[in-house]
PDB file of C-alpha atoms in Angstrom:
ATOM      1  CA  MET A 267      48.294 -63.949  12.037  1.00 51.00           C
ATOM      2  CA  SER A 268      46.367 -64.642   8.819  1.00 55.00           C
ATOM      3  CA  ASN A 269      43.348 -62.484   7.968  1.00 62.00           C
ATOM      4  CA  ALA A 270      41.910 -65.122   5.621  1.00 56.00           C
ATOM      5  CA  PRO A 271      38.343 -66.123   6.515  1.00 55.00           C
ATOM      6  CA  LYS A 272      38.011 -69.385   8.352  1.00 55.00           C
ATOM      7  CA  ARG A 273      36.670 -72.226   6.201  1.00 53.00           C
ATOM      8  CA  LEU A 274      33.540 -73.813   7.611  1.00 53.00           C
ATOM      9  CA  GLY A 275      33.653 -76.861   5.346  1.00 54.00           C
ATOM     10  CA  GLY A 276      36.167 -79.541   4.491  1.00 68.00           C
ATOM     11  CA  ASP A 277      38.473 -80.042   1.539  1.00 82.00           C
ATOM     12  CA  TRP A 278      36.334 -81.324  -1.332  1.00 87.00           C
ATOM     13  CA  PRO A 279      37.786 -83.010  -4.417  1.00 89.00           C
ATOM     14  CA  LEU A 280      36.267 -80.420  -6.760  1.00 89.00           C
ATOM     15  CA  ASP A 281      38.546 -81.119  -9.719  1.00 92.00           C
ATOM     16  CA  GLU A 282      37.787 -84.824  -9.487  1.00 93.00           C
ATOM     17  CA  VAL A 283      34.024 -84.304  -9.273  1.00 92.00           C
ATOM     18  CA  VAL A 284      33.963 -81.757 -12.116  1.00 92.00           C
ATOM     19  CA  ALA A 285      35.945 -84.162 -14.305  1.00 94.00           C
ATOM     20  CA  GLY A 286      33.631 -87.041 -13.416  1.00 94.00           C
ATOM     21  CA  LEU A 287      30.546 -84.995 -14.289  1.00 93.00           C
ATOM     22  CA  ARG A 288      32.150 -83.908 -17.575  1.00 93.00           C
ATOM     23  CA  ALA A 289      32.743 -87.560 -18.462  1.00 94.00           C
ATOM     24  CA  ALA A 290      29.169 -88.504 -17.570  1.00 94.00           C
ATOM     25  CA  ARG A 291      27.798 -85.695 -19.768  1.00 89.00           C
ATOM     26  CA  HIS A 292      30.067 -86.748 -22.614  1.00 89.00           C
ATOM     27  CA  ASP A 293      28.929 -90.371 -22.427  1.00 91.00           C
ATOM     28  CA  TRP A 294      25.256 -89.389 -22.333  1.00 86.00           C
ATOM     29  CA  ARG A 295      25.575 -87.029 -25.281  1.00 84.00           C
ATOM     30  CA  GLU A 296      27.538 -89.547 -27.311  1.00 84.00           C
ATOM     31  CA  HIS A 297      24.696 -92.058 -27.015  1.00 80.00           C
ATOM     32  CA  HIS A 298      21.577 -89.902 -26.710  1.00 75.00           C
ATOM     33  CA  ARG A 299      22.277 -86.302 -27.757  1.00 66.00           C
ATOM     34  CA  PRO A 300      24.872 -86.268 -30.548  1.00 56.00           C
ATOM     35  CA  HIS A 301      23.770 -82.781 -31.597  1.00 58.00           C
ATOM     36  CA  GLU A 302      23.744 -80.921 -28.295  1.00 54.00           C
ATOM     37  CA  PRO A 303      22.090 -77.490 -28.614  1.00 55.00           C
ATOM     38  CA  ARG A 304      24.033 -74.261 -28.376  1.00 54.00           C
ATOM     39  CA  GLY A 305      23.072 -73.748 -24.742  1.00 55.00           C
ATOM     40  CA  ARG A 306      20.054 -74.190 -22.506  1.00 57.00           C
ATOM     41  CA  GLU A 307      17.406 -73.953 -25.209  1.00 79.00           C
ATOM     42  CA  LEU A 308      14.559 -75.758 -23.480  1.00 90.00           C
ATOM     43  CA  PRO A 309      11.478 -74.243 -21.829  1.00 95.00           C
ATOM     44  CA  SER A 310      11.814 -72.968 -18.265  1.00 96.00           C
ATOM     45  CA  THR A 311       9.728 -74.462 -15.468  1.00 97.00           C
ATOM     46  CA  GLU A 312      10.023 -71.224 -13.496  1.00 97.00           C
ATOM     47  CA  ILE A 313       8.804 -69.049 -16.377  1.00 97.00           C
ATOM     48  CA  LEU A 314       5.921 -71.409 -17.157  1.00 98.00           C
ATOM     49  CA  ASP A 315       4.897 -71.354 -13.509  1.00 98.00           C
ATOM     50  CA  GLY A 316       4.650 -67.571 -13.698  1.00 98.00           C
ATOM     51  CA  ILE A 317       2.656 -67.780 -16.929  1.00 98.00           C
ATOM     52  CA  VAL A 318       0.150 -70.198 -15.387  1.00 98.00           C
ATOM     53  CA  GLN A 319      -0.251 -68.003 -12.322  1.00 98.00           C
ATOM     54  CA  GLY A 320      -0.948 -65.041 -14.596  1.00 98.00           C
ATOM     55  CA  LEU A 321      -3.453 -67.034 -16.658  1.00 98.00           C
ATOM     56  CA  ARG A 322      -5.245 -68.133 -13.489  1.00 98.00           C
ATOM     57  CA  GLY A 323      -5.818 -64.454 -12.786  1.00 97.00           C
ATOM     58  CA  VAL A 324      -6.974 -63.856 -16.358  1.00 97.00           C
ATOM     59  CA  LEU A 325      -9.509 -66.684 -16.078  1.00 97.00           C
ATOM     60  CA  PHE A 326     -10.788 -65.709 -12.619  1.00 97.00           C
ATOM     61  CA  PRO A 327      -9.701 -62.098 -12.111  1.00 96.00           C
ATOM     62  CA  LEU A 328     -11.710 -61.227  -8.985  1.00 96.00           C
ATOM     63  CA  ARG A 329     -10.830 -64.490  -7.239  1.00 96.00           C
ATOM     64  CA  LEU A 330      -7.346 -65.453  -8.431  1.00 97.00           C
ATOM     65  CA  GLY A 331      -6.146 -62.061  -9.659  1.00 96.00           C
ATOM     66  CA  PRO A 332      -4.515 -59.321  -7.566  1.00 96.00           C
ATOM     67  CA  PRO A 333      -6.263 -58.551  -4.249  1.00 95.00           C
ATOM     68  CA  SER A 334      -6.602 -54.858  -5.103  1.00 96.00           C
ATOM     69  CA  LEU A 335      -8.467 -55.466  -8.378  1.00 96.00           C
ATOM     70  CA  ARG A 336     -11.906 -53.814  -8.675  1.00 96.00           C
ATOM     71  CA  PRO A 337     -14.689 -54.934 -11.051  1.00 95.00           C
ATOM     72  CA  GLU A 338     -14.465 -51.777 -13.152  1.00 96.00           C
ATOM     73  CA  ALA A 339     -10.812 -52.534 -13.940  1.00 96.00           C
ATOM     74  CA  GLU A 340     -11.275 -56.211 -14.860  1.00 96.00           C
ATOM     75  CA  ASP A 341     -10.965 -55.843 -18.632  1.00 97.00           C
ATOM     76  CA  TYR A 342      -7.927 -53.565 -18.354  1.00 97.00           C
ATOM     77  CA  TYR A 343      -6.209 -56.008 -16.021  1.00 97.00           C
ATOM     78  CA  ILE A 344      -7.097 -58.991 -18.208  1.00 97.00           C
ATOM     79  CA  GLY A 345      -5.892 -57.303 -21.400  1.00 96.00           C
ATOM     80  CA  HIS A 346      -2.590 -56.174 -19.877  1.00 97.00           C
ATOM     81  CA  THR A 347      -1.896 -59.462 -18.094  1.00 97.00           C
ATOM     82  CA  LEU A 348      -2.922 -61.583 -21.058  1.00 97.00           C
ATOM     83  CA  ASP A 349      -0.621 -59.691 -23.419  1.00 97.00           C
ATOM     84  CA  THR A 350       2.293 -60.041 -20.987  1.00 98.00           C
ATOM     85  CA  GLN A 351       1.764 -63.756 -20.415  1.00 98.00           C
ATOM     86  CA  LEU A 352       1.177 -64.564 -24.087  1.00 97.00           C
ATOM     87  CA  GLN A 353       4.415 -62.821 -25.024  1.00 98.00           C
ATOM     88  CA  ALA A 354       6.208 -64.985 -22.467  1.00 98.00           C
ATOM     89  CA  LEU A 355       4.362 -68.109 -23.621  1.00 98.00           C
ATOM     90  CA  ARG A 356       5.305 -67.496 -27.253  1.00 97.00           C
ATOM     91  CA  GLN A 357       8.976 -67.528 -26.274  1.00 96.00           C
ATOM     92  CA  GLN A 358       8.547 -70.826 -24.437  1.00 97.00           C
ATOM     93  CA  VAL A 359       6.661 -72.309 -27.390  1.00 97.00           C
ATOM     94  CA  LEU A 360       9.492 -71.205 -29.680  1.00 95.00           C
ATOM     95  CA  LEU A 361      12.048 -72.913 -27.441  1.00 94.00           C
ATOM     96  CA  GLU A 362      10.177 -76.206 -27.566  1.00 95.00           C
ATOM     97  CA  LEU A 363       9.611 -76.047 -31.311  1.00 94.00           C
ATOM     98  CA  THR A 364      13.222 -75.239 -32.132  1.00 92.00           C
ATOM     99  CA  SER A 365      14.693 -77.725 -29.663  1.00 87.00           C
ATOM    100  CA  ALA A 366      12.515 -80.470 -31.166  1.00 82.00           C
ATOM    101  CA  SER A 367      13.266 -79.601 -34.797  1.00 79.00           C
ATOM    102  CA  GLY A 368      16.846 -78.366 -34.535  1.00 76.00           C
ATOM    103  CA  ALA A 369      15.869 -75.066 -36.156  1.00 73.00           C
ATOM    104  CA  HIS A 370      17.603 -71.847 -35.171  1.00 74.00           C
ATOM    105  CA  PRO A 371      15.579 -69.652 -32.757  1.00 72.00           C
ATOM    106  CA  ALA A 372      15.763 -66.817 -35.303  1.00 73.00           C
ATOM    107  CA  ASP A 373      14.168 -68.948 -38.056  1.00 85.00           C
ATOM    108  CA  PRO A 374      11.147 -66.992 -39.399  1.00 87.00           C
ATOM    109  CA  ASP A 375       9.162 -70.198 -39.901  1.00 91.00           C
ATOM    110  CA  ALA A 376       9.705 -71.161 -36.254  1.00 90.00           C
ATOM    111  CA  TRP A 377       8.532 -67.730 -35.119  1.00 93.00           C
ATOM    112  CA  ALA A 378       5.460 -67.976 -37.353  1.00 95.00           C
ATOM    113  CA  ARG A 379       4.593 -71.385 -35.908  1.00 96.00           C
ATOM    114  CA  ALA A 380       5.095 -70.091 -32.348  1.00 96.00           C
ATOM    115  CA  ASP A 381       2.792 -67.150 -33.118  1.00 97.00           C
ATOM    116  CA  GLN A 382       0.161 -69.505 -34.486  1.00 97.00           C
ATOM    117  CA  VAL A 383       0.283 -71.858 -31.498  1.00 98.00           C
ATOM    118  CA  THR A 384       0.129 -68.984 -29.009  1.00 98.00           C
ATOM    119  CA  GLY A 385      -2.736 -67.288 -30.838  1.00 97.00           C
ATOM    120  CA  ASP A 386      -4.724 -70.512 -31.099  1.00 98.00           C
ATOM    121  CA  PHE A 387      -4.154 -71.121 -27.386  1.00 97.00           C
ATOM    122  CA  ALA A 388      -5.358 -67.616 -26.504  1.00 97.00           C
ATOM    123  CA  ARG A 389      -8.540 -68.042 -28.539  1.00 97.00           C
ATOM    124  CA  GLU A 390      -9.414 -71.147 -26.500  1.00 97.00           C
ATOM    125  CA  LEU A 391      -9.292 -69.371 -23.115  1.00 97.00           C
ATOM    126  CA  PRO A 392     -13.025 -68.443 -23.069  1.00 97.00           C
ATOM    127  CA  THR A 393     -13.890 -72.108 -23.690  1.00 97.00           C
ATOM    128  CA  ILE A 394     -11.468 -73.175 -20.958  1.00 98.00           C
ATOM    129  CA  ARG A 395     -13.130 -70.727 -18.558  1.00 97.00           C
ATOM    130  CA  ARG A 396     -16.558 -72.251 -19.265  1.00 98.00           C
ATOM    131  CA  LEU A 397     -15.220 -75.784 -18.743  1.00 98.00           C
ATOM    132  CA  LEU A 398     -13.724 -74.725 -15.422  1.00 98.00           C
ATOM    133  CA  ASP A 399     -17.022 -73.112 -14.393  1.00 98.00           C
ATOM    134  CA  ALA A 400     -18.645 -76.524 -14.882  1.00 98.00           C
ATOM    135  CA  ASP A 401     -15.887 -78.167 -12.798  1.00 98.00           C
ATOM    136  CA  VAL A 402     -16.322 -75.644  -9.970  1.00 98.00           C
ATOM    137  CA  LEU A 403     -20.106 -76.055  -9.986  1.00 98.00           C
ATOM    138  CA  ALA A 404     -19.787 -79.854  -9.932  1.00 98.00           C
ATOM    139  CA  ALA A 405     -17.546 -79.665  -6.875  1.00 98.00           C
ATOM    140  CA  PHE A 406     -19.880 -77.272  -5.087  1.00 98.00           C
ATOM    141  CA  GLN A 407     -22.965 -79.359  -5.824  1.00 97.00           C
ATOM    142  CA  GLY A 408     -21.216 -82.652  -5.086  1.00 96.00           C
ATOM    143  CA  ASP A 409     -19.657 -81.802  -1.734  1.00 97.00           C
ATOM    144  CA  PRO A 410     -21.972 -81.107   1.235  1.00 96.00           C
ATOM    145  CA  ALA A 411     -19.036 -79.485   3.039  1.00 97.00           C
ATOM    146  CA  ALA A 412     -18.641 -76.778   0.379  1.00 97.00           C
ATOM    147  CA  ARG A 413     -20.214 -73.503   1.541  1.00 97.00           C
ATOM    148  CA  SER A 414     -19.741 -71.527  -1.674  1.00 97.00           C
ATOM    149  CA  VAL A 415     -18.323 -71.731  -5.176  1.00 97.00           C
ATOM    150  CA  ASP A 416     -15.686 -69.246  -4.044  1.00 97.00           C
ATOM    151  CA  GLU A 417     -14.497 -71.695  -1.379  1.00 98.00           C
ATOM    152  CA  VAL A 418     -14.255 -74.399  -4.027  1.00 98.00           C
ATOM    153  CA  LEU A 419     -12.252 -72.212  -6.393  1.00 97.00           C
ATOM    154  CA  LEU A 420      -9.881 -70.901  -3.737  1.00 97.00           C
ATOM    155  CA  CYS A 421      -9.342 -74.036  -1.661  1.00 97.00           C
ATOM    156  CA  TYR A 422     -10.008 -77.293  -3.492  1.00 98.00           C
ATOM    157  CA  PRO A 423      -6.923 -79.083  -4.863  1.00 98.00           C
ATOM    158  CA  GLY A 424      -9.067 -80.808  -7.483  1.00 98.00           C
ATOM    159  CA  ILE A 425      -9.959 -77.439  -8.984  1.00 98.00           C
ATOM    160  CA  ALA A 426      -6.351 -76.264  -8.905  1.00 98.00           C
ATOM    161  CA  ALA A 427      -5.385 -79.437 -10.752  1.00 98.00           C
ATOM    162  CA  MET A 428      -8.143 -78.945 -13.313  1.00 98.00           C
ATOM    163  CA  ILE A 429      -7.114 -75.339 -14.029  1.00 98.00           C
ATOM    164  CA  HIS A 430      -3.649 -76.612 -14.848  1.00 98.00           C
ATOM    165  CA  HIS A 431      -5.026 -79.553 -16.811  1.00 98.00           C
ATOM    166  CA  ARG A 432      -7.382 -77.500 -18.977  1.00 98.00           C
ATOM    167  CA  LEU A 433      -4.479 -75.224 -19.924  1.00 98.00           C
ATOM    168  CA  ALA A 434      -2.025 -78.107 -20.347  1.00 98.00           C
ATOM    169  CA  HIS A 435      -4.420 -80.173 -22.476  1.00 98.00           C
ATOM    170  CA  LYS A 436      -4.835 -77.344 -24.956  1.00 98.00           C
ATOM    171  CA  LEU A 437      -1.051 -76.946 -25.236  1.00 98.00           C
ATOM    172  CA  TYR A 438      -0.809 -80.715 -25.756  1.00 98.00           C
ATOM    173  CA  GLU A 439      -3.391 -80.561 -28.558  1.00 98.00           C
ATOM    174  CA  LEU A 440      -1.529 -77.662 -30.187  1.00 98.00           C
ATOM    175  CA  GLY A 441       1.678 -79.664 -30.497  1.00 97.00           C
ATOM    176  CA  VAL A 442       3.829 -78.495 -27.593  1.00 97.00           C
ATOM    177  CA  PRO A 443       3.731 -81.564 -25.317  1.00 97.00           C
ATOM    178  CA  LEU A 444       6.785 -80.620 -23.255  1.00 97.00           C
ATOM    179  CA  LEU A 445       5.211 -77.321 -22.186  1.00 98.00           C
ATOM    180  CA  ALA A 446       1.996 -79.203 -21.459  1.00 98.00           C
ATOM    181  CA  ARG A 447       3.798 -81.763 -19.315  1.00 98.00           C
ATOM    182  CA  ILE A 448       5.594 -79.085 -17.317  1.00 98.00           C
ATOM    183  CA  VAL A 449       2.298 -77.322 -16.584  1.00 98.00           C
ATOM    184  CA  ALA A 450       0.732 -80.640 -15.523  1.00 98.00           C
ATOM    185  CA  GLU A 451       3.644 -81.514 -13.250  1.00 98.00           C
ATOM    186  CA  LEU A 452       3.446 -78.127 -11.525  1.00 98.00           C
ATOM    187  CA  ALA A 453      -0.047 -79.115 -10.404  1.00 98.00           C
ATOM    188  CA  HIS A 454       1.040 -82.653  -9.535  1.00 98.00           C
ATOM    189  CA  SER A 455       3.781 -81.411  -7.219  1.00 97.00           C
ATOM    190  CA  ARG A 456       1.374 -79.105  -5.386  1.00 97.00           C
ATOM    191  CA  THR A 457      -1.813 -81.149  -5.195  1.00 98.00           C
ATOM    192  CA  GLY A 458      -0.747 -84.798  -5.392  1.00 98.00           C
ATOM    193  CA  ILE A 459      -3.088 -85.172  -8.392  1.00 98.00           C
ATOM    194  CA  ASP A 460      -1.328 -86.572 -11.458  1.00 98.00           C
ATOM    195  CA  ILE A 461      -3.234 -85.891 -14.692  1.00 98.00           C
ATOM    196  CA  HIS A 462      -1.381 -86.427 -17.930  1.00 98.00           C
ATOM    197  CA  PRO A 463      -2.052 -83.482 -20.278  1.00 98.00           C
ATOM    198  CA  GLY A 464      -3.121 -85.881 -23.013  1.00 98.00           C
ATOM    199  CA  ALA A 465      -6.153 -87.091 -21.028  1.00 98.00           C
ATOM    200  CA  THR A 466      -9.474 -85.974 -22.523  1.00 98.00           C
ATOM    201  CA  ILE A 467     -11.851 -84.755 -19.802  1.00 98.00           C
ATOM    202  CA  GLY A 468     -15.395 -83.501 -20.305  1.00 98.00           C
ATOM    203  CA  PRO A 469     -17.052 -80.709 -18.315  1.00 98.00           C
ATOM    204  CA  GLY A 470     -18.066 -81.104 -14.701  1.00 98.00           C
ATOM    205  CA  LEU A 471     -15.298 -83.340 -13.366  1.00 98.00           C
ATOM    206  CA  PHE A 472     -15.229 -83.367  -9.551  1.00 98.00           C
ATOM    207  CA  ILE A 473     -12.039 -84.738  -7.984  1.00 98.00           C
ATOM    208  CA  ASP A 474     -12.872 -84.896  -4.271  1.00 97.00           C
ATOM    209  CA  HIS A 475      -9.913 -84.659  -1.854  1.00 96.00           C
ATOM    210  CA  GLY A 476      -7.700 -85.720  -4.726  1.00 96.00           C
ATOM    211  CA  THR A 477      -4.450 -86.893  -3.176  1.00 97.00           C
ATOM    212  CA  GLY A 478      -3.029 -89.828  -5.111  1.00 98.00           C
ATOM    213  CA  VAL A 479      -5.344 -89.594  -8.129  1.00 98.00           C
ATOM    214  CA  VAL A 480      -3.618 -90.728 -11.343  1.00 98.00           C
ATOM    215  CA  ILE A 481      -5.169 -90.241 -14.791  1.00 98.00           C
ATOM    216  CA  GLY A 482      -3.172 -91.562 -17.744  1.00 98.00           C
ATOM    217  CA  GLU A 483      -2.419 -90.018 -21.109  1.00 97.00           C
ATOM    218  CA  THR A 484      -5.065 -91.762 -23.221  1.00 97.00           C
ATOM    219  CA  ALA A 485      -7.858 -91.785 -20.628  1.00 98.00           C
ATOM    220  CA  VAL A 486     -11.192 -90.402 -21.825  1.00 98.00           C
ATOM    221  CA  ILE A 487     -13.578 -89.039 -19.188  1.00 98.00           C
ATOM    222  CA  GLY A 488     -17.119 -87.948 -19.974  1.00 98.00           C
ATOM    223  CA  GLU A 489     -19.347 -85.353 -18.345  1.00 98.00           C
ATOM    224  CA  ARG A 490     -20.242 -85.001 -14.647  1.00 98.00           C
ATOM    225  CA  VAL A 491     -17.842 -87.691 -13.460  1.00 98.00           C
ATOM    226  CA  ARG A 492     -16.862 -87.865  -9.776  1.00 98.00           C
ATOM    227  CA  ILE A 493     -13.521 -89.311  -8.656  1.00 98.00           C
ATOM    228  CA  TYR A 494     -12.305 -89.685  -5.082  1.00 98.00           C
ATOM    229  CA  GLN A 495      -8.782 -89.821  -3.678  1.00 98.00           C
ATOM    230  CA  ALA A 496      -6.226 -92.504  -4.615  1.00 98.00           C
ATOM    231  CA  VAL A 497      -8.071 -93.545  -7.784  1.00 98.00           C
ATOM    232  CA  THR A 498      -5.932 -94.762 -10.683  1.00 98.00           C
ATOM    233  CA  LEU A 499      -7.028 -94.732 -14.309  1.00 98.00           C
ATOM    234  CA  GLY A 500      -3.982 -96.556 -15.602  1.00 97.00           C
ATOM    235  CA  ALA A 501      -2.610 -98.907 -18.221  1.00 96.00           C
ATOM    236  CA  ARG A 502      -2.661-102.655 -17.811  1.00 92.00           C
ATOM    237  CA  SER A 503       0.096-103.353 -20.329  1.00 79.00           C
ATOM    238  CA  PHE A 504       2.308-101.492 -22.763  1.00 77.00           C
ATOM    239  CA  PRO A 505       2.293-102.567 -26.431  1.00 73.00           C
ATOM    240  CA  THR A 506       5.775-102.904 -27.924  1.00 76.00           C
ATOM    241  CA  ASP A 507       7.240-102.879 -31.429  1.00 77.00           C
ATOM    242  CA  GLU A 508       9.396-105.532 -33.146  1.00 79.00           C
ATOM    243  CA  GLN A 509      12.452-104.374 -31.194  1.00 78.00           C
ATOM    244  CA  GLY A 510      10.646-104.593 -27.857  1.00 77.00           C
ATOM    245  CA  GLN A 511      10.413-100.818 -27.462  1.00 80.00           C
ATOM    246  CA  ILE A 512       7.234 -99.380 -25.950  1.00 78.00           C
ATOM    247  CA  ARG A 513       4.934 -97.845 -28.559  1.00 79.00           C
ATOM    248  CA  LYS A 514       4.130 -94.278 -27.631  1.00 81.00           C
ATOM    249  CA  GLY A 515       0.594 -92.914 -27.662  1.00 80.00           C
ATOM    250  CA  ALA A 516      -1.349 -96.164 -28.141  1.00 89.00           C
ATOM    251  CA  PRO A 517      -4.779 -96.139 -26.392  1.00 94.00           C
ATOM    252  CA  ARG A 518      -4.193 -97.985 -23.120  1.00 95.00           C
ATOM    253  CA  HIS A 519      -6.204 -96.186 -20.421  1.00 97.00           C
ATOM    254  CA  PRO A 520      -9.888 -96.435 -19.463  1.00 98.00           C
ATOM    255  CA  VAL A 521     -12.869 -94.722 -21.054  1.00 98.00           C
ATOM    256  CA  VAL A 522     -15.198 -93.347 -18.364  1.00 98.00           C
ATOM    257  CA  GLU A 523     -18.638 -92.436 -19.641  1.00 98.00           C
ATOM    258  CA  ASP A 524     -20.937 -89.709 -18.290  1.00 98.00           C
ATOM    259  CA  ASP A 525     -22.167 -89.620 -14.671  1.00 98.00           C
ATOM    260  CA  VAL A 526     -19.807 -92.300 -13.357  1.00 98.00           C
ATOM    261  CA  VAL A 527     -18.705 -92.259  -9.699  1.00 98.00           C
ATOM    262  CA  ILE A 528     -15.389 -93.898  -8.709  1.00 98.00           C
ATOM    263  CA  TYR A 529     -14.775 -94.184  -4.979  1.00 98.00           C
ATOM    264  CA  ALA A 530     -11.493 -93.937  -3.092  1.00 98.00           C
ATOM    265  CA  GLY A 531      -8.687 -96.345  -3.831  1.00 98.00           C
ATOM    266  CA  ALA A 532     -10.189 -97.917  -6.959  1.00 98.00           C
ATOM    267  CA  THR A 533      -7.716 -99.056  -9.616  1.00 98.00           C
ATOM    268  CA  ILE A 534      -9.081 -99.165 -13.167  1.00 98.00           C
ATOM    269  CA  LEU A 535      -6.622-100.556 -15.704  1.00 98.00           C
ATOM    270  CA  GLY A 536      -6.509-100.978 -19.453  1.00 97.00           C
ATOM    271  CA  ARG A 537      -8.590 -99.776 -22.388  1.00 97.00           C
ATOM    272  CA  ILE A 538     -11.889-100.733 -20.809  1.00 98.00           C
ATOM    273  CA  THR A 539     -15.145 -98.793 -20.606  1.00 98.00           C
ATOM    274  CA  LEU A 540     -17.082 -97.816 -17.504  1.00 98.00           C
ATOM    275  CA  GLY A 541     -20.627 -97.459 -18.762  1.00 98.00           C
ATOM    276  CA  LYS A 542     -22.719 -94.363 -18.158  1.00 98.00           C
ATOM    277  CA  GLY A 543     -24.032 -93.950 -14.622  1.00 98.00           C
ATOM    278  CA  SER A 544     -21.921 -96.732 -13.153  1.00 98.00           C
ATOM    279  CA  VAL A 545     -20.666 -96.686  -9.559  1.00 98.00           C
ATOM    280  CA  ILE A 546     -17.259 -98.222  -8.811  1.00 98.00           C
ATOM    281  CA  GLY A 547     -16.730 -98.984  -5.128  1.00 97.00           C
ATOM    282  CA  GLY A 548     -13.737 -98.209  -2.976  1.00 97.00           C
ATOM    283  CA  ASN A 549     -10.533-100.249  -3.417  1.00 97.00           C
ATOM    284  CA  VAL A 550     -11.918-102.154  -6.405  1.00 97.00           C
ATOM    285  CA  TRP A 551      -9.365-103.583  -8.847  1.00 96.00           C
ATOM    286  CA  LEU A 552     -11.021-103.593 -12.259  1.00 97.00           C
ATOM    287  CA  THR A 553      -9.680-104.743 -15.623  1.00 96.00           C
ATOM    288  CA  ARG A 554     -12.961-105.486 -17.422  1.00 96.00           C
ATOM    289  CA  SER A 555     -15.550-103.175 -18.932  1.00 97.00           C
ATOM    290  CA  VAL A 556     -18.841-102.627 -17.126  1.00 97.00           C
ATOM    291  CA  GLU A 557     -22.223-101.943 -18.669  1.00 98.00           C
ATOM    292  CA  PRO A 558     -24.100 -98.669 -18.077  1.00 98.00           C
ATOM    293  CA  GLY A 559     -25.698 -98.453 -14.651  1.00 98.00           C
ATOM    294  CA  SER A 560     -23.446-101.078 -13.078  1.00 97.00           C
ATOM    295  CA  HIS A 561     -22.545-101.122  -9.375  1.00 96.00           C
ATOM    296  CA  VAL A 562     -19.170-102.745  -8.791  1.00 97.00           C
ATOM    297  CA  SER A 563     -17.851-103.535  -5.319  1.00 94.00           C
ATOM    298  CA  GLN A 564     -14.909-105.524  -4.015  1.00 86.00           C
ATOM    299  CA  ALA A 565     -17.253-108.474  -3.514  1.00 73.00           C
ATOM    300  CA  ASN A 566     -18.261-108.731  -7.166  1.00 75.00           C
ATOM    301  CA  SER A 567     -15.378-107.146  -9.088  1.00 64.00           C
ATOM    302  CA  GLN A 568     -13.518-110.456  -9.414  1.00 57.00           C
ATOM    303  CA  SER A 569     -16.481-112.594 -10.447  1.00 50.00           C
ATOM    304  CA  GLN A 570     -18.793-112.722 -13.427  1.00 44.00           C
ATOM    305  CA  VAL A 571     -21.996-110.950 -12.454  1.00 44.00           C
ATOM    306  CA  PRO A 572     -24.611-109.010 -14.413  1.00 45.00           C
ATOM    307  CA  GLY A 573     -23.121-105.711 -15.437  1.00 46.00           C
ATOM    308  CA  LEU A 574     -19.584-107.030 -15.880  1.00 46.00           C
ATOM    309  CA  VAL A 575     -18.580-107.787 -19.467  1.00 40.00           C
TER     310      VAL A 575
END
């Protein structure tokens, strides 16, 4: 009687599948990646997730840091955690820079650039903290259900998304867009709020409920703006070059001025401007600019009325 363990599965055509995958990789690399790197030399989603979690604690140590942390140990914890996470971030920055340029990871110039990017990012953290304070306060003041700023910080998906976005936007500005996009998508997967790291957002943004909110790469949002669930700040069309390829980075998303409120389900498309203090009603489809102080509802969004230009 055989002592071999009983197989629980069937007989799979492993050799055939492995060969098919090898052929698919070969075809892709022939057309899109003729100079395949020496191994996996791209940033790691898992490592970046850990870095962001550590930075959340650095920004809000007594709320998002370790539960045992006491006020007298805040600076020690922040210094130790920040050094650890910045060391890890520098390595991820280096991976993006070298994978984009084809430089060797040991290249001194690549290391110097990674040091510069990481240092510049670190110096912006106090500013990021102040921006997030304004976001938290806006949510607390704008939601009658909020009982404290601590509840907002700990529980609101809009704040979680904004923590990620403020960090991701700075990485985007510093020239590491892949790292920025990974950080943004970590928030998207957890909150249902999709903010491209290129979007420029002023202080005091309140994303209420949040599920289904989409904010595109070239959107510009002013101060004290309130956005409800399922709002889209999207592109109406995509400019192309002579070969019909989409041009990257062209301004194509809305500009939202200060103190604008956009209610649930509104879709705002194209490089249009929502004037200061405007109110955009629920489920409105809008592709035209509106003057400051406008009130746009489903009834008037499709017709020429005062305030629509």
